[in-house]
CSV table of C-alpha atoms in Angstrom, one decimal:
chain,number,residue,atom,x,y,z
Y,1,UNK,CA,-100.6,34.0,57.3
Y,2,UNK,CA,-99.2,35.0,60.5
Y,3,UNK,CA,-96.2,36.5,60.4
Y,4,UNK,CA,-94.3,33.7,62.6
Y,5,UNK,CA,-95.2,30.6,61.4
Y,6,UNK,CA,-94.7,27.8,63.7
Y,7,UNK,CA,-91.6,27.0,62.7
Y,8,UNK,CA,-90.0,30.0,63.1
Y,9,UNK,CA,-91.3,30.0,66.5
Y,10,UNK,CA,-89.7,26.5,66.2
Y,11,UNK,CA,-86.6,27.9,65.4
Y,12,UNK,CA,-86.2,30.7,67.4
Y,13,UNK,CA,-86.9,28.7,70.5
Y,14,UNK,CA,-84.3,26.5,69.8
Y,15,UNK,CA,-81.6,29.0,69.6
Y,16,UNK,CA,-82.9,30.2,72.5
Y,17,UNK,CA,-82.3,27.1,74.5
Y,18,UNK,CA,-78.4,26.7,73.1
Y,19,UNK,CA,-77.9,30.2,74.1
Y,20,UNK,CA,-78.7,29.7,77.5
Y,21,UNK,CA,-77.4,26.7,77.8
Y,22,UNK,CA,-74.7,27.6,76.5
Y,23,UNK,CA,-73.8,30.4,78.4
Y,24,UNK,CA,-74.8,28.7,81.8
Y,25,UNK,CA,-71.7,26.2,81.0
Y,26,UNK,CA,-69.3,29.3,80.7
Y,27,UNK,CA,-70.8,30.5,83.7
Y,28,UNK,CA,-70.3,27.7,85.4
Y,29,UNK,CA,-66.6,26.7,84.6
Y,30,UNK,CA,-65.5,30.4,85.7
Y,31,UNK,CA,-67.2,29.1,89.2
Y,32,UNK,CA,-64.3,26.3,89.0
Y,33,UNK,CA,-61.6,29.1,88.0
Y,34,UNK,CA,-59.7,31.4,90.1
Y,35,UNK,CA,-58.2,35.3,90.0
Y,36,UNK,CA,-54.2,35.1,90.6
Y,37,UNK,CA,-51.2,36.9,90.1
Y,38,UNK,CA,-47.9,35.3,90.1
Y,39,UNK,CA,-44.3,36.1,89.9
Y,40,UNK,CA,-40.7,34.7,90.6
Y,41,UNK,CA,-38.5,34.6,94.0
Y,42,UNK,CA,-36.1,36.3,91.5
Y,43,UNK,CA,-34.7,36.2,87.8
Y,44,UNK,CA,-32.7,33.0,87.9
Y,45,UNK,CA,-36.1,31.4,89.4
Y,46,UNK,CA,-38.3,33.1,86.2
Y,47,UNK,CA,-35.6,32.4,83.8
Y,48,UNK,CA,-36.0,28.5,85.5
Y,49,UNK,CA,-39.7,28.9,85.4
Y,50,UNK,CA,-41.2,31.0,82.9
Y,51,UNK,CA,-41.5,28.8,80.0
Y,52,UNK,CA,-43.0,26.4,82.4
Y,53,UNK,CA,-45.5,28.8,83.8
Y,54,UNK,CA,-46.2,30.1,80.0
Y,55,UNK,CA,-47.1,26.4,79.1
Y,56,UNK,CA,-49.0,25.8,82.1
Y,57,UNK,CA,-51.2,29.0,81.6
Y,58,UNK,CA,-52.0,28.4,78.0
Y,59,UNK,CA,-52.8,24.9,77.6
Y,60,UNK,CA,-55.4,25.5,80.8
Y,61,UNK,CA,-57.0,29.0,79.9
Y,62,UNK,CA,-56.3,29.0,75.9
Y,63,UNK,CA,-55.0,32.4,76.1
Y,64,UNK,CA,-51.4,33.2,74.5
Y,65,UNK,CA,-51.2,36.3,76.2
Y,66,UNK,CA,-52.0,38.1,79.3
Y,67,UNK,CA,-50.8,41.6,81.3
Y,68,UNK,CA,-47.8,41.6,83.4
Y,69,UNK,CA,-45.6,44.2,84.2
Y,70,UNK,CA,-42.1,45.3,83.4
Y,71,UNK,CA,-40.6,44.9,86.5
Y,72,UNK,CA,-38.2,41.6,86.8
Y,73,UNK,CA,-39.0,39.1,88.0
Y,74,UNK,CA,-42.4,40.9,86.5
Y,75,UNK,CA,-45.7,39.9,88.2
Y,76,UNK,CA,-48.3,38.6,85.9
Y,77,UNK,CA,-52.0,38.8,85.7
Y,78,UNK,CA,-53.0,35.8,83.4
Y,79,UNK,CA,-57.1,35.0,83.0
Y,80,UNK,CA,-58.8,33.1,85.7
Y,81,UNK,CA,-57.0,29.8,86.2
Y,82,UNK,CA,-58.6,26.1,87.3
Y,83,UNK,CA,-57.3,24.8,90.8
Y,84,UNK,CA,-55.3,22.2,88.6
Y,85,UNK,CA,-53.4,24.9,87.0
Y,86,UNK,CA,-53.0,27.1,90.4
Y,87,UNK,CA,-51.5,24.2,92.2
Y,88,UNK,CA,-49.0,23.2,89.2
Y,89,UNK,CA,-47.7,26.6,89.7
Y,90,UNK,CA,-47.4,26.3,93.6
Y,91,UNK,CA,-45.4,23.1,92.9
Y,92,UNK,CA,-42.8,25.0,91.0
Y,93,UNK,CA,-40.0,26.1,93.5
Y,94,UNK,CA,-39.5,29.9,93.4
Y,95,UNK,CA,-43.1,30.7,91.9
Y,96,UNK,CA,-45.1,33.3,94.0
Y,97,UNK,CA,-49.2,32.6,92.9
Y,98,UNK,CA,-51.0,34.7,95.3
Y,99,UNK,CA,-55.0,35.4,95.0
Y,100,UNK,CA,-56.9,38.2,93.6
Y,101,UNK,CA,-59.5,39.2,96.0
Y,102,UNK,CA,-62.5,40.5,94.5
Y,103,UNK,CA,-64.0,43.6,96.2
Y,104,UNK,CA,-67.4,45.1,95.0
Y,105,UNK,CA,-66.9,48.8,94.0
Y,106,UNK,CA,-69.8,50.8,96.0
């Protein structure tokens, strides 16, 4: 007896295939996502705002929590965001988005 049978060769190959698959899908929805930062024109605009922007952030990335500073208005680093989600922010008056852009370290 060999020591993979044919199913097991069966088998693997088939988790094979859902990996990759699998991770090509992640791959490809980060290609539809964006780096950004955001903050507020000032602290009656974030206390307008934030809960908004919170809401906004979660229910597009999944994520309850992300880094931001201490300042206030702080400036926040949440996960990648879709162009949806970037452009519901721009449409809140007195929310700064700005893009992260990527440099290659040498």
């Amino acid at each position: 007896m060999h020591l993979f049978s044919s199913l097991s060769i069966i088998v693997l190959t088939s988790a094979g295939l859902i990996f990759a698959y699998s991770t090509a899908r992640s791959l490809s929805a980060m290609a539809d996502r964006k780096t950004v930062t955001y903050t507020f024109n000032g602290l009656e605009d974030w206390e307008k705002h934030n809960q908004t922007v919170t809401k906004i952030i979660k229910e597009d990335t999944g994520v309850e929590h992300w880094r931001a500073n201490r300042a206030l208005p702080p400036v926040s680093h949440p996960p990648p965001l879709s162009f949806g989600a970037i452009e519901k922010l721009k449409d809140l008056q007195g929310v700064v988005v700005e893009a992260v852009v990527e440099t290659e370290l040498k």
